[in-house]
Amino acid sequence: MTTATTAPRTRSTTPRARRPRRPSVEVRLSGDLDLSAAPGLADHVLALVDGGADVVLDVSAVAFVDCCGLTALERCLVLGGDRVRLSRSGDAVDGLARLVAGPASPLRRSATGPVAA
């Protein structure tokens, strides 16, 4: 699996917003997301969140995903809360999520409909 992380960007806020700006980091995954890559993905994404960044995952270029990879993605989405989201999903992730993810899974919801960018 190949992981590319883009430089942090700050989110623009409206003048009325009182929230402090948090950097936003896009993580693009490609190749295979399987048993060997899954732990590294979860560690990387959650470290970015712990460092104060919002993380946007692009999994559209993932060619193969197994249950370990799907679990790692779900772990990132659940433990990251509103700080982690999918920007683009792909056929490999969508197909497996439809088969094995429960109806309350954040991956199942993203697999059954368009994911907001």
mmCIF file of C-alpha atoms in Angstrom:
data_model
loop_
_atom_site.group_PDB
_atom_site.id
_atom_site.type_symbol
_atom_site.label_atom_id
_atom_site.label_comp_id
_atom_site.label_asym_id
_atom_site.label_seq_id
_atom_site.Cartn_x
_atom_site.Cartn_y
_atom_site.Cartn_z
ATOM 1 C CA MET A 1 0.000 0.000 0.000
ATOM 2 C CA THR A 2 1.202 3.476 -0.783
ATOM 3 C CA THR A 3 0.254 6.383 1.433
ATOM 4 C CA ALA A 4 0.657 9.972 0.329
ATOM 5 C CA THR A 5 0.020 12.738 2.792
ATOM 6 C CA THR A 6 -0.368 16.258 1.485
ATOM 7 C CA ALA A 7 0.812 19.318 3.323
ATOM 8 C CA PRO A 8 -1.447 20.602 6.103
ATOM 9 C CA ARG A 9 -3.947 23.223 5.083
ATOM 10 C CA THR A 10 -5.987 25.404 7.354
ATOM 11 C CA ARG A 11 -9.706 25.443 6.887
ATOM 12 C CA SER A 12 -11.259 28.734 6.064
ATOM 13 C CA THR A 13 -13.897 29.866 8.468
ATOM 14 C CA THR A 14 -16.506 32.552 8.228
ATOM 15 C CA PRO A 15 -15.862 35.758 10.184
ATOM 16 C CA ARG A 16 -18.607 34.758 12.644
ATOM 17 C CA ALA A 17 -17.040 31.404 13.479
ATOM 18 C CA ARG A 18 -15.318 31.288 16.852
ATOM 19 C CA ARG A 19 -13.638 27.900 16.442
ATOM 20 C CA PRO A 20 -9.867 27.909 16.173
ATOM 21 C CA ARG A 21 -8.519 26.788 12.822
ATOM 22 C CA ARG A 22 -7.233 23.244 12.612
ATOM 23 C CA PRO A 23 -4.943 22.041 9.854
ATOM 24 C CA SER A 24 -6.498 19.666 7.339
ATOM 25 C CA VAL A 25 -4.409 16.811 5.946
ATOM 26 C CA GLU A 26 -5.403 14.669 2.968
ATOM 27 C CA VAL A 27 -4.174 11.065 3.022
ATOM 28 C CA ARG A 28 -4.385 9.293 -0.358
ATOM 29 C CA LEU A 29 -4.136 5.513 -0.285
ATOM 30 C CA SER A 30 -3.285 3.293 -3.232
ATOM 31 C CA GLY A 31 -2.396 -0.332 -3.817
ATOM 32 C CA ASP A 32 -3.416 -3.032 -1.341
ATOM 33 C CA LEU A 33 -4.918 -2.307 2.049
ATOM 34 C CA ASP A 34 -4.490 -5.652 3.764
ATOM 35 C CA LEU A 35 -3.160 -7.351 6.896
ATOM 36 C CA SER A 36 0.346 -5.999 6.408
ATOM 37 C CA ALA A 37 -0.689 -2.379 5.768
ATOM 38 C CA ALA A 38 -3.702 -1.950 8.059
ATOM 39 C CA PRO A 39 -1.912 -1.344 11.394
ATOM 40 C CA GLY A 40 0.331 1.303 9.852
ATOM 41 C CA LEU A 41 -2.640 3.132 8.375
ATOM 42 C CA ALA A 42 -4.515 3.337 11.654
ATOM 43 C CA ASP A 43 -1.390 4.446 13.531
ATOM 44 C CA HIS A 44 -0.589 7.120 10.935
ATOM 45 C CA VAL A 45 -4.080 8.586 10.767
ATOM 46 C CA LEU A 46 -4.649 8.581 14.520
ATOM 47 C CA ALA A 47 -1.232 10.192 15.097
ATOM 48 C CA LEU A 48 -2.261 13.010 12.738
ATOM 49 C CA VAL A 49 -5.500 13.446 14.692
ATOM 50 C CA ASP A 50 -3.627 13.411 18.001
ATOM 51 C CA GLY A 51 -1.369 16.096 16.540
ATOM 52 C CA GLY A 52 -4.398 18.333 16.018
ATOM 53 C CA ALA A 53 -5.154 17.824 12.328
ATOM 54 C CA ASP A 54 -8.392 16.996 10.585
ATOM 55 C CA VAL A 55 -7.781 14.039 8.245
ATOM 56 C CA VAL A 56 -9.446 13.463 4.888
ATOM 57 C CA LEU A 57 -9.006 9.925 3.507
ATOM 58 C CA ASP A 58 -9.052 9.291 -0.237
ATOM 59 C CA VAL A 59 -9.277 5.525 -0.843
ATOM 60 C CA SER A 60 -10.352 5.702 -4.490
ATOM 61 C CA ALA A 61 -7.040 4.214 -5.716
ATOM 62 C CA VAL A 62 -7.071 1.203 -3.377
ATOM 63 C CA ALA A 63 -7.007 -1.860 -5.646
ATOM 64 C CA PHE A 64 -7.559 -4.534 -2.989
ATOM 65 C CA VAL A 65 -8.844 -4.416 0.559
ATOM 66 C CA ASP A 66 -9.352 -7.274 3.003
ATOM 67 C CA CYS A 67 -11.227 -7.366 6.305
ATOM 68 C CA CYS A 68 -8.158 -6.130 8.210
ATOM 69 C CA GLY A 69 -7.946 -3.094 5.937
ATOM 70 C CA LEU A 70 -11.658 -2.425 6.251
ATOM 71 C CA THR A 71 -11.389 -2.689 10.038
ATOM 72 C CA ALA A 72 -8.488 -0.225 10.048
ATOM 73 C CA LEU A 73 -10.511 2.285 8.007
ATOM 74 C CA GLU A 74 -13.493 1.897 10.288
ATOM 75 C CA ARG A 75 -11.242 2.273 13.342
ATOM 76 C CA CYS A 76 -9.883 5.541 11.942
ATOM 77 C CA LEU A 77 -13.391 6.874 11.297
ATOM 78 C CA VAL A 78 -14.752 5.831 14.696
ATOM 79 C CA LEU A 79 -11.801 6.822 16.890
ATOM 80 C CA GLY A 80 -11.148 9.986 14.898
ATOM 81 C CA GLY A 81 -14.756 11.102 15.295
ATOM 82 C CA ASP A 82 -15.568 14.234 13.339
ATOM 83 C CA ARG A 83 -11.837 14.787 12.730
ATOM 84 C CA VAL A 84 -11.587 11.947 10.135
ATOM 85 C CA ARG A 85 -13.731 11.492 7.037
ATOM 86 C CA LEU A 86 -13.678 9.831 3.643
ATOM 87 C CA SER A 87 -13.508 12.196 0.707
ATOM 88 C CA ARG A 88 -13.594 9.577 -2.048
ATOM 89 C CA SER A 89 -14.237 5.901 -1.843
ATOM 90 C CA GLY A 90 -13.468 3.301 -4.484
ATOM 91 C CA ASP A 91 -14.824 0.056 -5.867
ATOM 92 C CA ALA A 92 -12.660 -2.190 -3.666
ATOM 93 C CA VAL A 93 -13.664 -0.510 -0.408
ATOM 94 C CA ASP A 94 -17.302 -0.048 -1.420
ATOM 95 C CA GLY A 95 -17.689 -3.663 -2.532
ATOM 96 C CA LEU A 96 -16.337 -5.198 0.670
ATOM 97 C CA ALA A 97 -18.144 -2.676 2.884
ATOM 98 C CA ARG A 98 -21.456 -3.645 1.264
ATOM 99 C CA LEU A 99 -20.747 -7.304 2.012
ATOM 100 C CA VAL A 100 -19.397 -7.270 5.555
ATOM 101 C CA ALA A 101 -19.883 -3.923 7.310
ATOM 102 C CA GLY A 102 -22.853 -3.602 9.641
ATOM 103 C CA PRO A 103 -25.626 -1.111 8.880
ATOM 104 C CA ALA A 104 -24.337 1.339 11.511
ATOM 105 C CA SER A 105 -20.783 1.292 10.148
ATOM 106 C CA PRO A 106 -19.460 4.609 8.821
ATOM 107 C CA LEU A 107 -17.994 2.624 5.931
ATOM 108 C CA ARG A 108 -21.357 1.121 5.043
ATOM 109 C CA ARG A 109 -22.960 4.535 4.945
ATOM 110 C CA SER A 110 -20.211 5.825 2.657
ATOM 111 C CA ALA A 111 -20.475 2.740 0.428
ATOM 112 C CA THR A 112 -24.202 3.146 -0.138
ATOM 113 C CA GLY A 113 -24.151 6.764 -1.149
ATOM 114 C CA PRO A 114 -21.910 9.583 -2.317
ATOM 115 C CA VAL A 115 -19.351 10.827 0.158
ATOM 116 C CA ALA A 116 -19.211 14.563 0.600
ATOM 117 C CA ALA A 117 -15.965 16.161 -0.569
#
